[in-house]
Coordinates of N, CA and C and ligand atoms in Angstrom, one line a residue:
M1 N 26.1 -30.5 -31.7 CA 24.7 -30.4 -29.9 C 24.3 -29.3 -29.4
P2 N 25.6 -28.1 -30.0 CA 24.8 -26.8 -29.6 C 23.7 -25.8 -29.4
T3 N 23.1 -26.8 -30.2 CA 21.1 -26.9 -30.3 C 20.7 -27.2 -29.5
F4 N 21.0 -28.7 -28.7 CA 20.7 -28.9 -28.0 C 20.6 -29.2 -26.8
I5 N 21.3 -28.5 -26.3 CA 22.0 -27.5 -24.7 C 21.7 -26.3 -25.3
S6 N 21.3 -25.8 -26.7 CA 20.9 -24.0 -26.3 C 18.5 -24.7 -25.9
I7 N 18.6 -25.6 -26.1 CA 17.3 -26.1 -26.2 C 17.2 -26.1 -24.8
L8 N 18.2 -26.1 -24.2 CA 17.9 -27.7 -23.1 C 17.5 -26.4 -21.6
S9 N 18.5 -25.7 -22.1 CA 19.2 -24.1 -20.9 C 18.3 -23.2 -21.2
F10 N 16.6 -22.8 -22.5 CA 16.0 -22.9 -22.5 C 15.2 -23.3 -21.7
L11 N 14.6 -24.2 -21.9 CA 13.6 -24.9 -21.3 C 14.2 -24.5 -19.6
F12 N 14.6 -25.3 -19.4 CA 15.2 -24.6 -17.7 C 15.3 -23.2 -17.6
V13 N 15.3 -22.1 -17.7 CA 15.0 -20.8 -18.1 C 14.4 -20.8 -17.8
I14 N 12.7 -21.0 -18.6 CA 11.3 -20.6 -18.5 C 11.2 -21.4 -17.3
G15 N 11.7 -23.4 -16.9 CA 11.2 -23.7 -15.8 C 10.8 -23.3 -15.3
F16 N 12.5 -22.3 -14.8 CA 12.5 -22.2 -13.2 C 12.1 -20.4 -12.7
G17 N 11.7 -19.9 -14.3 CA 11.0 -18.7 -14.7 C 9.4 -19.3 -13.8
Y18 N 8.6 -20.5 -14.1 CA 7.0 -20.8 -14.0 C 7.5 -21.0 -11.9
Y19 N 8.5 -21.6 -11.7 CA 8.5 -22.1 -11.1 C 8.8 -21.3 -9.9
S20 N 9.9 -20.6 -10.0 CA 10.0 -19.3 -8.8 C 8.7 -18.4 -8.7
Q21 N 8.2 -18.6 -10.6 CA 6.9 -17.7 -10.0 C 5.6 -18.6 -8.8
D22 N 5.8 -19.6 -9.1 CA 4.6 -21.1 -8.2 C 5.2 -20.7 -7.5
V23 N 5.8 -20.4 -6.8 CA 6.2 -20.4 -4.9 C 6.2 -19.3 -4.1
Y24 N 6.7 -18.0 -5.7 CA 5.0 -16.7 -5.1 C 4.2 -16.9 -4.6
T25 N 3.1 -17.4 -5.8 CA 2.3 -17.5 -5.7 C 1.4 -18.7 -4.0
I26 N 2.7 -19.2 -3.9 CA 1.9 -20.4 -2.9 C 2.4 -19.6 -1.4
Q27 N 3.1 -18.8 -1.2 CA 3.9 -18.2 -0.4 C 2.1 -17.0 0.0
R28 N 2.4 -16.3 -1.2 CA 1.0 -15.6 -1.2 C -0.6 -15.0 -0.6
K29 N -0.9 -16.7 -1.5 CA -1.8 -17.3 -0.8 C -1.9 -17.9 1.2
N30 N -0.7 -18.1 1.9 CA -1.1 -18.7 3.2 C -0.6 -17.1 3.7
M31 N -0.3 -16.7 2.5 CA 0.3 -14.7 4.2 C -1.8 -14.8 3.7
V32 N -2.1 -14.6 2.9 CA -3.9 -14.4 3.0 C -4.2 -14.7 4.0
Q33 N -4.0 -16.4 4.4 CA -4.9 -16.8 4.8 C -3.9 -17.4 6.5
D34 N -2.8 -16.7 6.5 CA -2.7 -17.0 8.3 C -1.4 -15.9 8.5
Q35 N -2.2 -14.7 7.8 CA -1.3 -13.7 8.4 C -3.1 -12.7 8.3
L36 N -3.8 -13.1 7.5 CA -5.2 -11.8 7.6 C -6.3 -12.9 7.9
K37 N -6.9 -14.2 7.1 CA -7.6 -14.4 7.4 C -8.0 -15.0 9.1
A38 N -6.9 -15.5 9.3 CA -6.1 -16.1 10.7 C -6.6 -15.0 11.8
R39 N -6.9 -13.6 11.4 CA -7.0 -12.3 12.4 C -8.0 -11.8 12.6
D40 N -8.3 -11.0 11.6 CA -9.1 -10.4 11.6 C -10.3 -9.5 10.7
I41 N -9.2 -9.9 9.7 CA -9.0 -9.2 7.8 C -10.6 -10.6 7.2
V42 N -11.8 -9.8 6.8 CA -13.1 -10.6 7.2 C -13.7 -10.1 5.3
D43 N -13.1 -8.4 4.8 CA -13.3 -8.1 3.8 C -12.7 -8.4 2.3
R44 N -14.0 -9.0 1.4 CA -13.0 -9.5 1.0 C -13.0 -9.2 -0.4
V45 N -12.6 -8.3 -0.6 CA -12.3 -6.8 -2.0 C -11.2 -6.8 -1.3
T46 N -11.2 -6.7 0.3 CA -9.4 -6.5 0.8 C -8.5 -7.7 0.3
L47 N -9.5 -9.3 0.8 CA -8.8 -10.4 0.9 C -8.6 -10.3 -1.2
N48 N -9.0 -10.3 -2.1 CA -8.6 -10.9 -3.4 C -7.4 -9.7 -3.3
A49 N -7.3 -8.1 -3.9 CA -7.2 -7.7 -3.8 C -4.9 -8.0 -3.5
M50 N -5.0 -8.7 -2.4 CA -4.1 -9.0 -1.1 C -3.6 -9.9 -1.8
L51 N -4.2 -10.5 -2.2 CA -3.7 -12.1 -3.4 C -3.5 -11.9 -4.4
K52 N -4.1 -10.9 -5.4 CA -3.9 -10.4 -6.5 C -1.4 -9.9 -6.6
V53 N -1.7 -8.6 -5.9 CA -0.3 -7.7 -5.6 C 0.6 -8.9 -5.3
P54 N 2.0 -8.7 -6.5 CA 2.8 -9.5 -5.8 C 4.2 -8.6 -5.4
R55 N 3.5 -8.6 -4.2 CA 4.1 -7.2 -3.3 C 5.4 -7.6 -3.4
H56 N 6.1 -9.3 -4.0 CA 7.5 -9.3 -4.0 C 8.4 -8.1 -5.0
H57 N 7.6 -7.5 -6.2 CA 7.7 -6.8 -7.3 C 7.8 -5.3 -6.1
F58 N 7.9 -5.2 -5.3 CA 7.9 -3.7 -4.9 C 8.6 -4.0 -3.4
V59 N 9.4 -5.2 -3.1 CA 11.0 -5.2 -2.1 C 12.0 -5.6 -3.5
P60 N 13.0 -4.5 -2.8 CA 14.9 -5.0 -3.2 C 14.9 -5.9 -3.4
D61 N 16.2 -6.5 -3.9 CA 16.1 -8.0 -4.3 C 16.7 -8.6 -3.2
N62 N 17.3 -8.0 -2.7 CA 18.0 -9.0 -2.0 C 17.3 -8.7 0.2
V63 N 15.8 -8.5 -0.7 CA 14.3 -8.7 1.3 C 13.3 -9.6 0.2
K64 N 13.7 -10.1 -1.3 CA 12.2 -10.4 -2.0 C 12.0 -12.0 -1.8
K65 N 13.1 -12.4 -0.5 CA 13.0 -14.5 0.0 C 11.8 -13.6 0.9
Y66 N 11.9 -13.1 1.9 CA 11.0 -12.3 2.8 C 9.7 -11.3 2.3
A67 N 9.6 -11.1 1.1 CA 8.5 -10.5 1.1 C 7.0 -10.6 1.8
Y68 N 6.6 -12.0 1.4 CA 5.3 -12.4 2.0 C 5.6 -12.6 3.7
Q69 N 6.6 -12.5 4.7 CA 6.7 -12.8 5.7 C 6.1 -11.8 7.0
D70 N 5.8 -12.4 7.5 CA 4.5 -11.5 8.7 C 5.0 -10.0 9.4
T71 N 6.3 -9.2 8.5 CA 7.1 -8.4 8.8 C 7.3 -7.0 7.7
P72 N 7.4 -5.7 8.2 CA 7.4 -4.7 7.6 C 9.1 -5.0 7.1
L73 N 9.2 -4.5 5.7 CA 10.4 -4.8 5.3 C 11.5 -3.4 5.0
S74 N 12.5 -2.8 4.8 CA 13.0 -2.4 3.9 C 12.9 -1.5 3.2
I75 N 12.6 -0.5 2.2 CA 13.2 -0.3 0.9 C 14.3 0.6 0.3
G76 N 15.0 1.2 1.7 CA 15.3 1.7 1.9 C 15.9 3.2 1.7
K77 N 16.8 4.5 1.8 CA 15.7 5.6 2.5 C 15.8 5.8 3.9
G78 N 15.5 5.2 4.4 CA 15.0 5.1 5.7 C 13.6 4.2 5.8
Q79 N 13.4 3.9 5.1 CA 11.5 3.7 5.0 C 11.2 2.3 4.8
T80 N 10.1 1.8 5.2 CA 9.8 1.3 5.0 C 8.7 0.3 3.9
I81 N 8.5 -0.6 4.4 CA 6.9 -1.5 3.5 C 6.6 -1.6 4.7
S82 N 5.0 -1.7 4.4 CA 4.1 -2.2 5.4 C 3.7 -4.1 6.3
Q83 N 4.5 -4.2 6.7 CA 3.6 -5.2 7.0 C 2.4 -5.4 6.4
P84 N 2.2 -6.8 6.1 CA 1.3 -7.1 4.8 C -0.1 -7.2 5.8
Y85 N -0.8 -7.5 7.5 CA -1.0 -7.4 7.9 C -1.8 -5.6 8.0
I86 N -0.7 -4.6 8.2 CA -1.1 -3.8 7.8 C -1.8 -2.9 7.0
V87 N -1.2 -2.7 6.0 CA -1.7 -3.2 4.5 C -2.9 -3.7 4.0
A88 N -3.5 -4.1 4.9 CA -4.7 -4.9 4.4 C -6.2 -4.2 5.9
F89 N -5.9 -4.3 7.3 CA -6.2 -3.6 7.8 C -6.6 -2.6 7.8
M90 N -6.0 -1.7 7.3 CA -6.1 0.1 6.8 C -6.6 -0.2 6.0
T91 N -6.7 -0.8 4.0 CA -7.5 -1.4 3.8 C -8.8 -1.8 3.9
Q92 N -9.3 -2.1 4.5 CA -10.2 -2.9 5.2 C -11.8 -1.8 5.4
E93 N -10.3 -1.1 6.8 CA -11.3 0.3 7.7 C -11.5 1.0 6.3
L94 N -11.0 1.6 5.6 CA -11.7 2.0 4.5 C -12.9 2.1 3.5
Q95 N -13.5 0.4 4.3 CA -14.6 -0.1 2.9 C -14.9 1.3 2.2
L96 N -14.4 0.3 1.1 CA -14.3 0.9 0.3 C -15.1 -0.2 -0.9
K97 N -15.4 1.2 -2.0 CA -16.1 0.7 -2.9 C -15.6 1.3 -4.2
P98 N -16.1 0.7 -5.2 CA -15.3 0.0 -6.3 C -15.5 1.5 -7.4
D99 N -16.5 2.8 -7.1 CA -15.7 3.9 -7.5 C -14.7 5.5 -7.0
D100 N -14.7 4.8 -5.8 CA -14.0 5.3 -5.5 C -13.1 5.9 -5.3
K101 N -12.2 7.4 -5.4 CA -11.3 8.0 -5.4 C -10.5 8.4 -4.4
V102 N -9.4 8.0 -4.5 CA -8.7 7.6 -3.1 C -7.3 8.7 -2.4
L103 N -7.2 9.4 -1.2 CA -6.0 9.9 -2.4 C -4.4 8.5 -0.4
E104 N -3.7 8.6 -1.1 CA -2.5 8.2 0.0 C -1.5 9.0 -0.3
I105 N -0.6 9.3 0.5 CA 0.1 9.6 1.6 C 0.9 9.0 1.7
G106 N 2.2 8.9 1.1 CA 3.3 8.0 2.1 C 3.6 6.8 0.3
T107 N 3.4 6.9 -0.7 CA 4.1 6.0 -2.3 C 5.1 4.6 -1.2
G108 N 6.5 5.2 -0.4 CA 6.9 4.1 0.6 C 7.2 3.3 -1.7
S109 N 7.1 2.3 -0.6 CA 7.3 0.8 -3.1 C 6.3 1.3 -3.6
G110 N 4.5 1.9 -3.6 CA 4.1 1.2 -4.2 C 3.0 0.3 -4.2
Y111 N 2.9 -0.7 -3.2 CA 1.6 -1.7 -3.2 C 1.5 -1.5 -2.0
Q112 N 0.9 -0.2 -1.4 CA 0.1 -0.5 -0.7 C -1.0 0.8 -2.0
A113 N -0.6 1.3 -2.7 CA -1.3 1.3 -3.8 C -1.9 0.8 -5.2
A114 N -0.6 0.1 -5.0 CA -1.5 -1.3 -5.8 C -3.1 -2.3 -5.3
V115 N -2.8 -2.2 -3.5 CA -3.9 -3.0 -3.7 C -5.2 -1.7 -3.3
L116 N -5.2 -0.7 -3.5 CA -6.1 0.1 -3.5 C -6.6 0.1 -4.9
A117 N -5.7 -0.6 -5.9 CA -6.2 0.1 -7.3 C -6.5 -0.5 -7.5
E118 N -6.5 -2.5 -7.1 CA -7.4 -3.1 -7.6 C -8.6 -2.7 -7.3
I119 N -9.0 -2.2 -6.0 CA -10.6 -2.5 -5.7 C -11.2 -0.9 -6.4
V120 N -10.1 0.3 -5.8 CA -10.6 1.8 -6.5 C -10.7 1.8 -8.0
K121 N -11.7 2.7 -8.5 CA -11.9 3.7 -9.5 C -10.2 5.0 -9.3
E122 N -9.6 5.3 -8.8 CA -8.7 5.8 -9.3 C -8.1 5.9 -7.6
V123 N -6.7 5.9 -7.7 CA -5.7 6.4 -6.2 C -4.8 7.0 -6.5
Y124 N -4.6 7.9 -6.6 CA -3.4 8.7 -6.5 C -2.8 9.4 -5.2
T125 N -1.3 9.5 -5.7 CA -0.6 9.2 -3.8 C 0.6 9.6 -4.1
I126 N 0.9 10.5 -2.5 CA 2.1 11.6 -2.8 C 3.4 10.7 -1.7
E127 N 4.5 11.8 -2.7 CA 5.7 10.7 -1.9 C 6.5 11.3 -1.8
I128 N 7.1 11.7 0.0 CA 8.4 12.8 -0.8 C 9.5 12.2 -0.6
V129 N 9.5 11.4 -0.5 CA 11.8 11.2 -1.4 C 11.4 11.3 -2.9
E130 N 12.2 11.7 -3.7 CA 12.1 11.3 -4.8 C 12.5 9.8 -5.5
S131 N 13.1 9.7 -5.4 CA 13.8 8.2 -5.5 C 12.5 7.2 -5.9
L132 N 12.5 7.2 -4.0 CA 11.3 6.3 -4.0 C 10.1 6.3 -4.9
G133 N 9.6 7.8 -4.5 CA 8.5 8.2 -5.8 C 8.3 7.4 -7.3
L134 N 9.6 7.8 -7.4 CA 10.4 7.5 -9.0 C 9.7 6.0 -8.9
T135 N 11.0 5.4 -7.8 CA 11.0 3.7 -9.0 C 9.3 3.2 -8.0
A136 N 8.2 3.2 -7.3 CA 7.2 3.0 -7.4 C 6.5 3.4 -8.5
K137 N 6.6 4.1 -8.5 CA 6.2 4.5 -10.8 C 6.7 3.7 -12.2
K138 N 7.7 3.6 -11.6 CA 8.6 2.7 -12.6 C 7.0 1.5 -12.5
T139 N 7.7 0.4 -11.0 CA 7.0 -0.7 -10.4 C 5.3 -0.5 -11.2
L140 N 4.5 0.0 -10.9 CA 3.5 0.0 -11.4 C 2.9 0.5 -12.3
S141 N 4.3 0.9 -13.6 CA 3.3 1.6 -15.2 C 4.3 -0.3 -15.4
T142 N 4.9 -0.6 -14.6 CA 5.8 -2.5 -15.4 C 4.1 -3.0 -14.8
L143 N 3.6 -3.5 -13.8 CA 2.8 -4.2 -13.0 C 1.8 -3.9 -13.9
G144 N 1.9 -3.1 -15.2 CA 0.4 -2.5 -15.6 C -0.5 -1.4 -15.0
Y145 N -0.5 -1.1 -14.4 CA -0.8 -0.4 -13.5 C -1.7 0.8 -14.2
Q146 N -2.7 1.5 -14.3 CA -3.6 2.6 -15.2 C -3.4 3.0 -14.3
N147 N -4.6 3.4 -13.7 CA -5.3 3.9 -12.4 C -4.6 4.6 -11.2
I148 N -3.2 5.3 -10.9 CA -3.1 5.6 -9.8 C -1.9 6.1 -10.6
E149 N -2.1 7.6 -9.9 CA -0.5 8.5 -10.4 C 0.2 9.2 -9.7
V150 N 1.5 9.3 -9.3 CA 1.8 9.4 -9.0 C 2.3 10.7 -8.0
R151 N 2.5 11.5 -6.9 CA 3.4 12.5 -7.5 C 4.1 13.1 -6.5
I152 N 5.3 13.4 -7.2 CA 6.7 13.8 -5.5 C 6.6 15.1 -4.9
G153 N 6.4 14.8 -3.6 CA 6.1 16.4 -2.7 C 5.7 16.3 -1.4
D154 N 6.0 17.3 -0.3 CA 4.9 16.8 0.9 C 3.4 16.6 0.7
G155 N 2.5 15.6 0.8 CA 1.4 14.8 1.1 C 1.0 15.6 2.6
Y156 N 1.5 17.1 3.4 CA 0.6 17.6 3.4 C -0.3 18.5 3.7
H157 N 0.0 19.3 1.9 CA -1.7 20.0 1.7 C -2.6 18.9 1.0
G158 N -2.3 18.0 0.5 CA -3.0 17.0 0.2 C -3.1 16.8 -1.3
W159 N -4.1 16.8 -1.3 CA -3.2 17.3 -3.9 C -5.4 17.8 -4.1
K160 N -4.7 19.2 -4.0 CA -6.4 20.0 -4.4 C -7.0 20.3 -5.4
E161 N -6.3 19.3 -6.3 CA -7.5 19.7 -7.7 C -7.6 18.2 -7.7
Q162 N -7.0 17.6 -7.2 CA -8.0 15.9 -7.3 C -8.9 16.1 -6.5
A163 N -9.5 16.9 -5.0 CA -10.5 16.6 -4.2 C -11.1 17.3 -4.6
P164 N -12.8 16.5 -4.4 CA -12.9 16.0 -2.3 C -12.6 14.8 -2.8
F165 N -11.7 13.1 -1.6 CA -11.3 12.0 -1.7 C -12.9 11.4 -1.0
D166 N -12.9 10.1 -1.3 CA -13.7 8.8 -1.0 C -13.1 8.6 0.8
A167 N -11.6 8.1 0.2 CA -11.0 8.0 1.2 C -9.4 8.4 1.4
I168 N -8.8 8.6 2.7 CA -8.0 8.9 1.8 C -7.1 7.9 3.7
I169 N -5.5 8.0 2.5 CA -4.9 7.0 4.1 C -3.3 7.3 3.6
V170 N -3.3 7.6 5.0 CA -1.7 8.0 5.0 C -0.7 7.0 5.9
T171 N 0.8 7.3 5.3 CA 0.9 6.1 5.6 C 2.2 6.3 6.2
A172 N 2.4 7.3 7.0 CA 3.8 7.0 8.5 C 3.1 8.3 8.8
G173 N 3.7 7.9 10.1 CA 3.3 8.3 12.1 C 3.5 10.3 12.0
I174 N 2.1 10.8 12.0 CA 2.1 12.5 12.3 C 1.3 12.8 14.1
D175 N 1.7 13.9 14.6 CA 0.9 14.0 16.4 C 0.2 14.3 15.5
T176 N -0.6 14.9 15.0 CA -2.1 15.0 14.7 C -2.9 15.1 13.2
I177 N -4.0 14.8 12.8 CA -4.6 15.0 11.5 C -4.1 16.5 10.8
P178 N -3.5 16.2 9.8 CA -2.8 18.1 9.1 C -5.1 18.1 7.8
Q179 N -4.6 19.5 8.5 CA -6.3 20.2 8.2 C -6.6 19.7 7.0
P180 N -5.8 20.0 6.1 CA -5.9 20.1 4.9 C -6.8 18.8 4.1
L181 N -5.8 17.8 5.0 CA -6.5 16.3 5.3 C -7.7 15.9 4.6
L182 N -8.0 16.9 6.0 CA -9.7 16.5 7.0 C -10.7 17.6 6.1
D183 N -11.1 18.5 5.3 CA -11.0 19.5 4.0 C -10.7 19.3 3.0
Q184 N -10.4 17.6 2.6 CA -10.6 17.1 1.6 C -11.3 15.9 0.6
L185 N -11.7 15.6 2.7 CA -11.9 14.2 3.0 C -14.3 14.2 1.8
A186 N -14.3 13.9 1.5 CA -15.5 13.8 0.6 C -16.4 13.8 1.8
E187 N -18.0 14.9 1.9 CA -18.9 14.2 3.0 C -19.1 12.8 3.2
G188 N -19.0 12.3 3.7 CA -19.9 10.5 4.2 C -18.2 9.8 3.8
G189 N -17.1 10.9 3.5 CA -15.9 9.7 2.8 C -14.9 9.5 4.8
R190 N -13.7 8.4 4.4 CA -13.2 7.9 5.5 C -11.2 8.4 5.4
M191 N -11.2 8.5 6.5 CA -9.9 8.5 6.3 C -9.0 7.7 7.8
I192 N -7.2 6.6 7.3 CA -7.1 6.2 8.1 C -5.9 6.7 8.4
I193 N -5.3 6.6 9.6 CA -4.3 7.7 9.4 C -2.7 7.1 11.2
P194 N -1.7 7.1 10.8 CA -0.7 6.8 12.7 C -1.5 7.9 12.7
A195 N -1.0 8.4 14.1 CA -1.3 9.9 15.4 C -0.6 9.1 16.4
G196 N -0.3 10.7 16.8 CA 0.2 10.7 18.3 C 1.5 10.9 18.8
S197 N 2.7 10.6 19.7 CA 3.4 10.6 19.4 C 3.9 9.3 19.3
P198 N 5.8 9.5 19.0 CA 6.2 8.0 18.1 C 6.3 6.8 19.5
N199 N 5.6 6.5 20.4 CA 5.6 6.3 21.1 C 4.4 5.2 21.5
A200 N 3.4 5.8 21.6 CA 1.2 6.5 21.8 C 1.4 6.5 20.7
M201 N 0.9 5.5 19.9 CA 0.9 5.4 18.0 C -0.5 4.6 17.4
Q202 N -1.8 6.0 17.5 CA -2.6 5.2 17.3 C -3.0 5.4 15.7
L203 N -3.7 3.6 14.9 CA -4.3 4.1 13.8 C -6.3 4.9 14.7
L204 N -5.5 6.0 13.1 CA -7.2 6.4 14.0 C -7.8 6.4 11.9
L205 N -9.1 5.7 12.6 CA -10.5 6.1 11.7 C -11.2 6.8 11.6
V206 N -11.1 8.2 10.7 CA -11.3 9.3 10.6 C -12.3 9.4 10.0
K207 N -14.1 9.6 9.6 CA -14.9 9.9 9.5 C -15.7 11.5 9.1
K208 N -16.6 11.9 8.1 CA -16.4 13.3 8.1 C -18.4 12.9 7.5
K209 N -19.4 14.0 8.4 CA -20.6 13.1 8.4 C -21.6 14.3 9.0
N210 N -22.1 15.1 7.9 CA -23.4 16.3 7.8 C -21.5 17.1 8.1
G211 N -20.1 17.7 7.7 CA -19.4 18.1 7.9 C -18.9 18.0 9.1
K212 N -18.8 17.0 9.5 CA -18.8 17.1 11.1 C -17.5 15.7 11.3
I213 N -16.8 16.1 11.5 CA -15.1 14.8 11.6 C -15.9 13.8 12.8
K214 N -15.2 12.6 12.9 CA -15.8 11.7 14.3 C -14.4 11.2 14.3
T215 N -14.3 10.5 15.6 CA -12.8 10.0 15.0 C -12.7 8.8 15.9
Q216 N -11.8 7.9 16.0 CA -11.9 6.6 16.9 C -11.2 6.2 16.5
E217 N -10.5 5.1 17.5 CA -8.4 4.7 17.6 C -9.3 3.2 17.6
R218 N -8.5 2.7 16.2 CA -8.4 1.4 16.3 C -7.3 0.6 16.4
L219 N -5.8 0.8 16.5 CA -4.7 -0.4 16.5 C -3.4 0.5 16.7
P220 N -3.3 -0.3 18.7 CA -2.3 0.7 18.1 C -0.7 1.2 17.5
V221 N -0.3 0.8 16.9 CA 1.4 0.9 15.8 C 2.7 2.3 15.7
R222 N 3.5 1.0 14.3 CA 4.0 2.0 14.9 C 4.6 2.6 12.9
F223 N 4.3 3.8 12.9 CA 5.3 4.1 11.8 C 6.5 4.7 11.8
V224 N 6.9 5.2 10.4 CA 8.1 6.0 10.5 C 7.7 7.5 10.2
P225 N 7.9 8.3 10.7 CA 7.1 9.7 10.7 C 7.5 10.1 9.6
F226 N 5.9 10.5 9.6 CA 5.6 12.0 8.2 C 6.9 12.1 8.0
V227 N 7.2 13.2 7.3 CA 8.5 14.1 7.5 C 7.6 15.9 6.3
R228 N 8.1 16.6 7.1 CA 7.8 18.2 6.5 C 8.4 18.3 5.4
G229 N 8.3 19.1 4.4 CA 8.7 20.2 3.2 C 8.9 20.6 3.6
K230 N 10.0 21.6 2.9 CA 10.4 23.1 3.0 C 8.7 24.2 2.5
N231 N 8.3 23.5 2.0 CA 7.5 24.9 1.1 C 5.9 24.8 3.0
Ligands
LIG301 N1 2.8 2.9 1.7 C1 4.6 2.8 1.5 C2 4.8 2.6 2.4 C3 4.9 3.8 3.2 S1 6.5 4.4 4.4 C4 4.7 1.0 0.5 O1 3.0 0.3 0.6 O2 4.8 0.8 0.7 C5 5.4 5.8 4.6 C6 6.6 6.8 3.6 O3 6.0 8.3 3.9 C7 7.5 6.7 3.3 O4 8.1 6.5 2.1 C8 7.8 8.3 3.4 O5 9.5 9.3 2.4 C9 6.9 9.6 3.2 N2 6.6 10.5 3.7 C10 7.0 10.2 4.5 N3 6.7 11.9 4.7 C11 5.8 12.6 4.2 C12 5.3 13.5 3.3 N4 4.9 14.5 4.5 N5 4.9 13.1 1.6 C13 4.9 12.5 1.2 N6 5.9 11.2 1.8 C14 5.6 11.2 3.2

């Protein structure tokens, strides 16, 4: 009988695997419907990317069951993965095109980078906390993302060797927009960045047109602080 029992437990494990997969898929569909479409996310490519990226793979085991809830979650080292709506809102604001090259400052879990990588050709992302950057790198390669490069360091200086960027997204709150990021934005480029004082922060949409910078306040937000490296 041991073979019968082992076959049975094998089928159970496989079955359970499928079941839990399905639960996350259903939760993800509900997230897109109830948190994104029900609000003001209308951009097709953004909605498709949010439907595709398995957010539960980007959060620690103890919070996996909350992965698709309408909230940011702790990813360790005092940092958070943003609320799904904020990820979608920022992505939509960037008006991305398939051939775009995008820079992200604040890799965190790597989730936002994965959402971007579903839409554009190349994503460059910088994380200042080494352990988070390394974990994100591992998650992204396990999931098969080949168009994302992760660098450890202070994103204040951008990524000069890869500039200019069609779009830049900053996922940590800063008082004023770093000049190197403005310099590394391509002509016609868009940047979304949480800026201002911690209790009056706004997501700013920045556009470069004919070499001139135009800034618009888009949404009041709260973000973990942008920290500066030693160099
Ligand atoms: N985009 C992330 C959310 C990250 S929270 C996600 O999808 O999970 C903001 C991240 O910015 C944190 O991981 C923090 O360590 C990082 N950060 C803060 N200051 C930074 C800096 N100067 N350069 C690069 N990363 C920074």
